[in-house]
Short mmCIF file of C-alpha atoms in Angstrom, two decimals:
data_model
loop_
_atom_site.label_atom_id
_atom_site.label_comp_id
_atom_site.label_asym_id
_atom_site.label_seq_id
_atom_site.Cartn_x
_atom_site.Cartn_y
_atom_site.Cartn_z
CA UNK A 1 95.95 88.41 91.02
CA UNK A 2 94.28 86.41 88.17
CA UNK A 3 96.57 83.50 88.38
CA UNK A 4 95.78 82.58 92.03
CA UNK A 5 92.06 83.58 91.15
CA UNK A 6 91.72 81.35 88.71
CA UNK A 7 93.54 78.27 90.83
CA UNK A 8 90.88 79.15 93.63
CA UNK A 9 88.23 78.79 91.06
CA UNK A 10 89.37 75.99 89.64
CA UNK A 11 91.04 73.70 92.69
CA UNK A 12 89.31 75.20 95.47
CA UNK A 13 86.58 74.15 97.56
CA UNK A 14 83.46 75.99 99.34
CA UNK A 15 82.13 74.02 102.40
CA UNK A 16 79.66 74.97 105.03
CA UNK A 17 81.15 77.28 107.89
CA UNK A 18 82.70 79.91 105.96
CA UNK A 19 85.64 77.32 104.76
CA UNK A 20 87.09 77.76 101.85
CA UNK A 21 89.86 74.55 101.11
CA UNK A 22 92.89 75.39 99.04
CA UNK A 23 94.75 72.24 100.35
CA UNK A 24 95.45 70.77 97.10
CA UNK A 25 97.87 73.64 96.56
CA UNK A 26 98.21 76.35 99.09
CA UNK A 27 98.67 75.11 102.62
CA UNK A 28 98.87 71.44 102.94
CA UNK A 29 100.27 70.41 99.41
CA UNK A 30 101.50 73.53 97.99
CA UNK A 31 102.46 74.21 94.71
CA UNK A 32 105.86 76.30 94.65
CA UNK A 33 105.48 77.72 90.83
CA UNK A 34 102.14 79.09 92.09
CA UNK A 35 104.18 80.83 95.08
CA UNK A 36 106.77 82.35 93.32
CA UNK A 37 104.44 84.22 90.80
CA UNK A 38 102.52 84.99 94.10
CA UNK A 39 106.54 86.69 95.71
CA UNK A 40 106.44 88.24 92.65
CA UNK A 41 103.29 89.91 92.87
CA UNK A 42 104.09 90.85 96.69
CA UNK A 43 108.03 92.47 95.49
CA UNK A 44 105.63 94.40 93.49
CA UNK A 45 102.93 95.48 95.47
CA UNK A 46 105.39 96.84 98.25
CA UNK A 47 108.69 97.74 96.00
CA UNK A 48 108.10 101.38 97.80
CA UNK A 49 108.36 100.12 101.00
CA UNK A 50 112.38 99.58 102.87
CA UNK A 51 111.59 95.70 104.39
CA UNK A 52 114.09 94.46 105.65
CA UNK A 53 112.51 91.58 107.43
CA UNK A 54 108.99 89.24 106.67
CA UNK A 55 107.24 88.20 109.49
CA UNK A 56 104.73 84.81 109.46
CA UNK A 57 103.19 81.99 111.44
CA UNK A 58 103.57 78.35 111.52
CA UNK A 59 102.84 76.74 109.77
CA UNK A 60 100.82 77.11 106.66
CA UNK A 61 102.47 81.24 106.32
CA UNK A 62 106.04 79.49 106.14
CA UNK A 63 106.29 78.57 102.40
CA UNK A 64 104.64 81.68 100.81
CA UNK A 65 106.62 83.83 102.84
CA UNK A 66 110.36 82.07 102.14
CA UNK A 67 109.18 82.17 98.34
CA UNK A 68 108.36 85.48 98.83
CA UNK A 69 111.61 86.43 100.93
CA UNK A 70 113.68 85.49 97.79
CA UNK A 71 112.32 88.66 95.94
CA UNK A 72 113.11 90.64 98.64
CA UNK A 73 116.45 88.87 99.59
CA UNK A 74 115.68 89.42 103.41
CA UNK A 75 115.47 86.51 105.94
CA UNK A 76 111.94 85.05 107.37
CA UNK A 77 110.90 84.96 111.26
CA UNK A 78 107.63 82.73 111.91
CA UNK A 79 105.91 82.96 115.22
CA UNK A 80 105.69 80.07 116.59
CA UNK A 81 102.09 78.60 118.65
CA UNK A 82 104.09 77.18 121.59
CA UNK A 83 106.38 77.76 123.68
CA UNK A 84 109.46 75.28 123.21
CA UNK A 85 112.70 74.12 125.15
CA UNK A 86 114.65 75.40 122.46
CA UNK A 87 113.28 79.32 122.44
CA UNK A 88 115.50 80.40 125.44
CA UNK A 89 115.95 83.78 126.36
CA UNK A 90 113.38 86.17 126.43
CA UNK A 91 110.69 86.11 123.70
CA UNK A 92 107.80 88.70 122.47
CA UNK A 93 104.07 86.90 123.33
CA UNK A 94 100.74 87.49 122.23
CA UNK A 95 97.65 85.05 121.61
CA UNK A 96 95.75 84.37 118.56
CA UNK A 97 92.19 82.79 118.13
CA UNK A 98 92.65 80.24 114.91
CA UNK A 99 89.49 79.85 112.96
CA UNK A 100 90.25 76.83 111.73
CA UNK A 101 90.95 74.71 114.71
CA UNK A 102 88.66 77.03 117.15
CA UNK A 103 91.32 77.55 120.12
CA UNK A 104 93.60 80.09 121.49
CA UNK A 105 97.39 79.67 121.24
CA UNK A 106 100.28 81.74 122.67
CA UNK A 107 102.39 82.83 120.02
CA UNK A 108 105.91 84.01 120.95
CA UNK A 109 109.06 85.14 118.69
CA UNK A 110 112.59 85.41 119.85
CA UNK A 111 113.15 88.86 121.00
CA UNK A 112 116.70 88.96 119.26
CA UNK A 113 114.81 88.67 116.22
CA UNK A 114 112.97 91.74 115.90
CA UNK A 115 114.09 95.29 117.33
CA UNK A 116 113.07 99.16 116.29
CA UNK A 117 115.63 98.55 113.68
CA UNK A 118 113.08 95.69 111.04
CA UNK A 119 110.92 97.27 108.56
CA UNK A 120 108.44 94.01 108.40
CA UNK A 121 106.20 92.99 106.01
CA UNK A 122 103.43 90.54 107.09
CA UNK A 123 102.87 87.33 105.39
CA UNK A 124 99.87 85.00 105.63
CA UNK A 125 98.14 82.52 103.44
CA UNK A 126 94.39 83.58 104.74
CA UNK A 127 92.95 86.82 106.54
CA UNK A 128 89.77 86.43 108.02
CA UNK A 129 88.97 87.20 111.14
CA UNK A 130 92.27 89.06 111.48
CA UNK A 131 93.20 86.79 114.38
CA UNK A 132 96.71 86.01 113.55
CA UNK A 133 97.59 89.06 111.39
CA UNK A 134 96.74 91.08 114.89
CA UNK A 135 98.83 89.02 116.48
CA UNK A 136 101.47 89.25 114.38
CA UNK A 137 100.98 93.18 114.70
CA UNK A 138 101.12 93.14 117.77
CA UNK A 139 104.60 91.69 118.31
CA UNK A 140 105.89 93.91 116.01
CA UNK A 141 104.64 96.80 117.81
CA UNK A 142 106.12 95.22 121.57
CA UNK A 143 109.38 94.63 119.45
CA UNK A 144 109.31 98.34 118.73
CA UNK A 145 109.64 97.30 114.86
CA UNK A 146 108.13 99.27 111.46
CA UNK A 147 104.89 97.07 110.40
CA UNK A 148 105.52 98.22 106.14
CA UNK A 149 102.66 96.40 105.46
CA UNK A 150 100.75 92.88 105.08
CA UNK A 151 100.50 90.82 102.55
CA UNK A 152 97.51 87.62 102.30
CA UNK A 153 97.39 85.32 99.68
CA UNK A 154 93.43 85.00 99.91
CA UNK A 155 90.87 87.40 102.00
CA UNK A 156 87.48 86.35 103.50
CA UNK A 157 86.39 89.74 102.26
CA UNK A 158 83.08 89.08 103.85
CA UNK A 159 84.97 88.19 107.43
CA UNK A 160 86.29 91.53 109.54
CA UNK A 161 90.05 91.11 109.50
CA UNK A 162 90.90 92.99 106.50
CA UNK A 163 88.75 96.00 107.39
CA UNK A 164 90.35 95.72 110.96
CA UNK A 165 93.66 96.06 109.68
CA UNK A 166 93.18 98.64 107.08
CA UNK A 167 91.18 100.89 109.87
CA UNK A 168 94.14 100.78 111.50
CA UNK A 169 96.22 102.84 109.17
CA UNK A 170 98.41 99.57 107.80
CA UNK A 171 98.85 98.57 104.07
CA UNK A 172 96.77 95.28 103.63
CA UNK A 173 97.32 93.90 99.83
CA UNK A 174 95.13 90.58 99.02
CA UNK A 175 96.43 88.41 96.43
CA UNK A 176 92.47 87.84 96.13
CA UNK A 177 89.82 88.87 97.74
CA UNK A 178 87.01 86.33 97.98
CA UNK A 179 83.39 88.86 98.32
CA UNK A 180 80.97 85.77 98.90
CA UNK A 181 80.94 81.94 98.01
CA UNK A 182 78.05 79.46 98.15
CA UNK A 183 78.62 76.02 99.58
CA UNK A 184 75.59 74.50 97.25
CA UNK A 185 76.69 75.74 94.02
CA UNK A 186 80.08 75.88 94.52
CA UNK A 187 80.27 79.70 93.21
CA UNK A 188 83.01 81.88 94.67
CA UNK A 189 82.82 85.81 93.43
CA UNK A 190 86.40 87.46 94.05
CA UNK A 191 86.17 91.44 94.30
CA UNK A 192 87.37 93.72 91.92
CA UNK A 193 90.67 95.37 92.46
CA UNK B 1 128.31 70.94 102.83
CA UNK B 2 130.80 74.10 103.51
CA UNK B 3 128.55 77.09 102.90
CA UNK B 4 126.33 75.31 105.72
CA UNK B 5 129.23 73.38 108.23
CA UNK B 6 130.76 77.12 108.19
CA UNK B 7 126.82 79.06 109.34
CA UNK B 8 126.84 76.50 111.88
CA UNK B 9 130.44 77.06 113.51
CA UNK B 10 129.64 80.70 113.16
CA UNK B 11 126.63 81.03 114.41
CA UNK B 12 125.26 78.24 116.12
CA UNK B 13 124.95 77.72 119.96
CA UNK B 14 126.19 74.57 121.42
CA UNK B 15 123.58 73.85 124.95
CA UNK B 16 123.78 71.45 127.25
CA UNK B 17 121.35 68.23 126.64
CA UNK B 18 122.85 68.01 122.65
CA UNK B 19 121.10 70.72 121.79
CA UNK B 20 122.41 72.71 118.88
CA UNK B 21 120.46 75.96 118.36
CA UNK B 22 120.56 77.15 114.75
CA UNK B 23 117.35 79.53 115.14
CA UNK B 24 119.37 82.94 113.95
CA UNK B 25 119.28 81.14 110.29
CA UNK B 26 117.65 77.72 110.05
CA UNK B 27 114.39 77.01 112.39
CA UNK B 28 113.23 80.29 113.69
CA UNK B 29 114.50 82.90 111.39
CA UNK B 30 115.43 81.73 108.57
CA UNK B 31 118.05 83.00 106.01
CA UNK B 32 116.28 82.40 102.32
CA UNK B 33 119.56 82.36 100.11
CA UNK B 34 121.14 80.11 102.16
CA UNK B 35 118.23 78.07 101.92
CA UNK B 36 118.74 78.36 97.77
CA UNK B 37 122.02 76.99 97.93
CA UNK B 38 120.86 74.17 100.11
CA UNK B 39 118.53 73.66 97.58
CA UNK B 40 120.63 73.43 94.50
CA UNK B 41 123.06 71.19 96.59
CA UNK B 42 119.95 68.29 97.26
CA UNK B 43 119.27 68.81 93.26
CA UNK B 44 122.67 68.27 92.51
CA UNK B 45 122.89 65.05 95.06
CA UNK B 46 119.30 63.47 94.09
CA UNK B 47 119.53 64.49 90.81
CA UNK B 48 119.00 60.96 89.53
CA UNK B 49 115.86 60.22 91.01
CA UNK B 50 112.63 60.35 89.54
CA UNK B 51 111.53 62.47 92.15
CA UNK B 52 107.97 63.84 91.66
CA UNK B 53 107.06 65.48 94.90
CA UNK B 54 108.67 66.43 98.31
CA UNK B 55 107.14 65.40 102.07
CA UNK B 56 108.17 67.38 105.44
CA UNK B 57 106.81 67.67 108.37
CA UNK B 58 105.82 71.65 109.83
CA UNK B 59 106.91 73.59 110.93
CA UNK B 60 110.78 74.05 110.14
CA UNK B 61 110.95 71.81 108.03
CA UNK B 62 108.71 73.77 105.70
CA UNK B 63 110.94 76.68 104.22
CA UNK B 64 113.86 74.51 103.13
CA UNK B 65 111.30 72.18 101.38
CA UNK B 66 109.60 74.56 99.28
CA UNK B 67 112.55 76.31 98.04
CA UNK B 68 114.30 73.36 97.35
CA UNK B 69 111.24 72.22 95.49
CA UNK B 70 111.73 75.08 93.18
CA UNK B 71 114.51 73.75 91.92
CA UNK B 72 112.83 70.44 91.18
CA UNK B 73 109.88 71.88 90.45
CA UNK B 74 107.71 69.71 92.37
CA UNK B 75 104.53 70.54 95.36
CA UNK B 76 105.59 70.09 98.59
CA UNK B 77 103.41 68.23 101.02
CA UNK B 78 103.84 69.06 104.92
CA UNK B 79 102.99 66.21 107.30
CA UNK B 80 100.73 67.88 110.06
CA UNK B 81 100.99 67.28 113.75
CA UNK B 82 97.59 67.95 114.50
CA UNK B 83 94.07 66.70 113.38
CA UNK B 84 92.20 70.06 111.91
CA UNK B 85 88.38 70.44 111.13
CA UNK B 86 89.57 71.53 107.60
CA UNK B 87 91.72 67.98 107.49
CA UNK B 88 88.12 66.25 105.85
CA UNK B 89 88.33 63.05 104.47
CA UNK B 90 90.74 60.15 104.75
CA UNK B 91 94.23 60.56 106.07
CA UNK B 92 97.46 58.32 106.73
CA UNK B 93 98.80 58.69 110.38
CA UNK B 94 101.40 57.96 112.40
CA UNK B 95 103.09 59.04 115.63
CA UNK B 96 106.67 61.11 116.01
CA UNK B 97 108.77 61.71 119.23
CA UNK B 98 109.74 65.32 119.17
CA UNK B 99 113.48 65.73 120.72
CA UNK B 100 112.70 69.21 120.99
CA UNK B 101 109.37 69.16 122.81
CA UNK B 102 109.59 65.70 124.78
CA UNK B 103 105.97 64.76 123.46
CA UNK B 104 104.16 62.84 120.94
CA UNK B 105 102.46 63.63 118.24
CA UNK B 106 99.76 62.43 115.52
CA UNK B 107 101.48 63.58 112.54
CA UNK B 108 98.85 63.18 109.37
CA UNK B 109 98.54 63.20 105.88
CA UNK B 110 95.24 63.57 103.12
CA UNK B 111 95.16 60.29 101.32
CA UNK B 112 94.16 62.26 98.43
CA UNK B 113 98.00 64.07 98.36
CA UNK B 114 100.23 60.57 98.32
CA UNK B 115 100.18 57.44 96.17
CA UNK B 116 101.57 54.93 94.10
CA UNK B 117 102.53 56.70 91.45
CA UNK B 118 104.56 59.29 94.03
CA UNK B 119 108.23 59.03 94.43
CA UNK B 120 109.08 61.29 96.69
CA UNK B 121 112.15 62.97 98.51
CA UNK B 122 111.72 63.87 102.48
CA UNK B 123 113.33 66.98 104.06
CA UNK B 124 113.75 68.02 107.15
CA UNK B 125 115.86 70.56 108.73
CA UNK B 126 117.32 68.52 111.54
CA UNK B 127 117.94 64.50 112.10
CA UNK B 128 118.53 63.17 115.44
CA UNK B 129 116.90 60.41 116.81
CA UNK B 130 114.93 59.60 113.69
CA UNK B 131 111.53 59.82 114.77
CA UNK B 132 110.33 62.79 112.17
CA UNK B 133 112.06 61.13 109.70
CA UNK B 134 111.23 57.46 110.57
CA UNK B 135 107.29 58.82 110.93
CA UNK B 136 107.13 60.47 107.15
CA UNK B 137 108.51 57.29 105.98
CA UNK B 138 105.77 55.48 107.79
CA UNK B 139 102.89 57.84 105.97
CA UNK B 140 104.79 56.98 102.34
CA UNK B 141 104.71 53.12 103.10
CA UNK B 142 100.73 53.57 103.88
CA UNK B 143 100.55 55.52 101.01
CA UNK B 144 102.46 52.92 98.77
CA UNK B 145 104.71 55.78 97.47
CA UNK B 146 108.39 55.18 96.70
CA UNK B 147 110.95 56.73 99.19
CA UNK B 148 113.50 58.02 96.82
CA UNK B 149 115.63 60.14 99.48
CA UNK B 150 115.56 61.77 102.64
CA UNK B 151 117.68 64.65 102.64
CA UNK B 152 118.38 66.22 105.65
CA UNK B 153 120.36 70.45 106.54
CA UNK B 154 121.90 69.34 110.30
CA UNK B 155 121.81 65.55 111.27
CA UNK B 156 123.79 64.67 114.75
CA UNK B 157 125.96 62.14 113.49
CA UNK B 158 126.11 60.66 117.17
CA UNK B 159 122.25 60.31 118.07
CA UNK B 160 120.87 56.59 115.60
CA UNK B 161 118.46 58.30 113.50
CA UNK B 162 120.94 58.16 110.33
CA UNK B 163 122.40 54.86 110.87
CA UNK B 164 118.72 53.36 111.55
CA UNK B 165 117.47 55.49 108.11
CA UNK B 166 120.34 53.92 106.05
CA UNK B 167 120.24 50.63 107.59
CA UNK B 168 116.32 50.15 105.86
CA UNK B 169 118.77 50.93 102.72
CA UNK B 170 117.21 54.13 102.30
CA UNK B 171 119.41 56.80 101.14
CA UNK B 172 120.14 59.78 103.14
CA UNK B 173 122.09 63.16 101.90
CA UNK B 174 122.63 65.29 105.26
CA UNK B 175 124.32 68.54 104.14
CA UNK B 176 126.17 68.53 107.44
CA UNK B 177 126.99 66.22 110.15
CA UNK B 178 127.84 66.74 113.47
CA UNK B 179 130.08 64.31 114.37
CA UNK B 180 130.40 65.63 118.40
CA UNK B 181 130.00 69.26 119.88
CA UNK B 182 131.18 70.82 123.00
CA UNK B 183 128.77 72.63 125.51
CA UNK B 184 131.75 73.88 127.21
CA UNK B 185 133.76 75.13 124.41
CA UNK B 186 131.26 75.75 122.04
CA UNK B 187 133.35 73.67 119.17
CA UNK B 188 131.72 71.31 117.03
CA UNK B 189 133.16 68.99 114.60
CA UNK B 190 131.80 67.79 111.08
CA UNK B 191 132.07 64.87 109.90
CA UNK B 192 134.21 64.14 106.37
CA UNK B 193 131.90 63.93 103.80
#
């Protein structure tokens, strides 16, 4: 997707570690005209699939995927990291490794939510390790539920996740796909789709 | 707010310990065209402030401020609970009670996303004791930025954190409030608005 190429280009930020900061508008400001071309693109990329449901986790998944939910007119469920008072009742569990903040959380959903009925799509800002995408997964699949498909707004093509995912048989579809980026120069080289 | 007061007597769940569980539409799942409505209803209520930008606080409050900010077209900035490795540089803190969780939290900011020239409308999907709230007011008053609103889905009209908001003459829009609720019965009752 040019548009959210371009914005990576132009507002993000390569630092050392494999981090790639899109805070300014993607997951600690975010810019909500940005994420509705970005539900756009998704109601397009998986028009041929019958979701009924979108799937995400706290907290930086939550605004792409409500934004995106509108084009699909189905409600959001985000997994949450902990478990809370408030989560009665029995709930799905899995873990998931965060790159970012280099721990392990439990991540549980409400069982009532999900069933063999939902035909989920998958939304996350960023895919690279696969981490919390697998987690995600993998609730759907204890919940007995379709996975349709998953949609990122920006890969760490040269991280495993994606390939992970896709080897698995399930529809990944990258808003954009960063290849390589250099923390001295600043360069960031997004492959072709 | 009727679309809202009516979602709540139909499907929330009154629990013991004032807790009102809205997590079928509001804070777990979470139903997107409701959230639209809600959206055009704080428009239509702060539609006389300058309002340039909109602050919450993740996770649930997340989904109800970006698609409300669609209708101001404004980013949304979420307050995070957490200090994270990609959080660089300088940020405003402060510490919030969670009713929910019984704990504390450091709830930050980047500088770089709030300042003087900000006027800026808080949202939140619940208002009880005030802490949330009274904490992303906090981070605006380091930041210098105006407070033009706080608008609020479900506040309990019988726990201080509304009366202590409006008594700093801060203006506060809660699309419903529950004026007392029954564990026993189940029945809740609005206030007039």
């Amino acid at each position: 997707m040019k548009l959210l190429e371009e914005r990576i280009r132009r507002d993000g930020i390569v630092m050392e570690g494999n981090v790639l900061k899109v805070d300014s508008f993607l997951n600690h400001q975010m810019d909500v005209d940005l994420f509705a071309e970005m539900g756009k693109e998704f109601k397009r990329l998986f028009a041929d699939r019958p979701i009924n449901k979108i799937l995400t986790i706290e907290a930086s998944g939550i605004g792409i995927a409500c934004i995106t939910a509108q084009e699909f007119h189905v409600p959001v469920v985000f997994a949450k990291k902990a478990q809370s008072i408030n989560l009665a009742g029995e709930t799905y569990v899995t873990k998931v490794e965060s790159f970012t903040h280099k721990r392990v959380y439990d991540v549980v959903v409400a069982k009532k939510f999900l069933g063999p009925e939902d035909h989920v799509l998958v939304i996350d800002d960023f895919l690279a390790n696969g981490s919390a995408a697998n987690g995600l997964i993998d609730l759907l699949i204890s919940a007995g539920a379709t996975v349709e498909g998953v949609g990122i707004a920006v890969e760490k093509g040269f991280q495993p996740g994606g390939k992970l995912i896709r080897d698995k048989g399930i529809r990944v579809e990258s808003l954009a796909i960063v290849e390589s980026m250099d923390p001295a120069t600043g360069e960031i080289v997004f492959r072709k789709q």
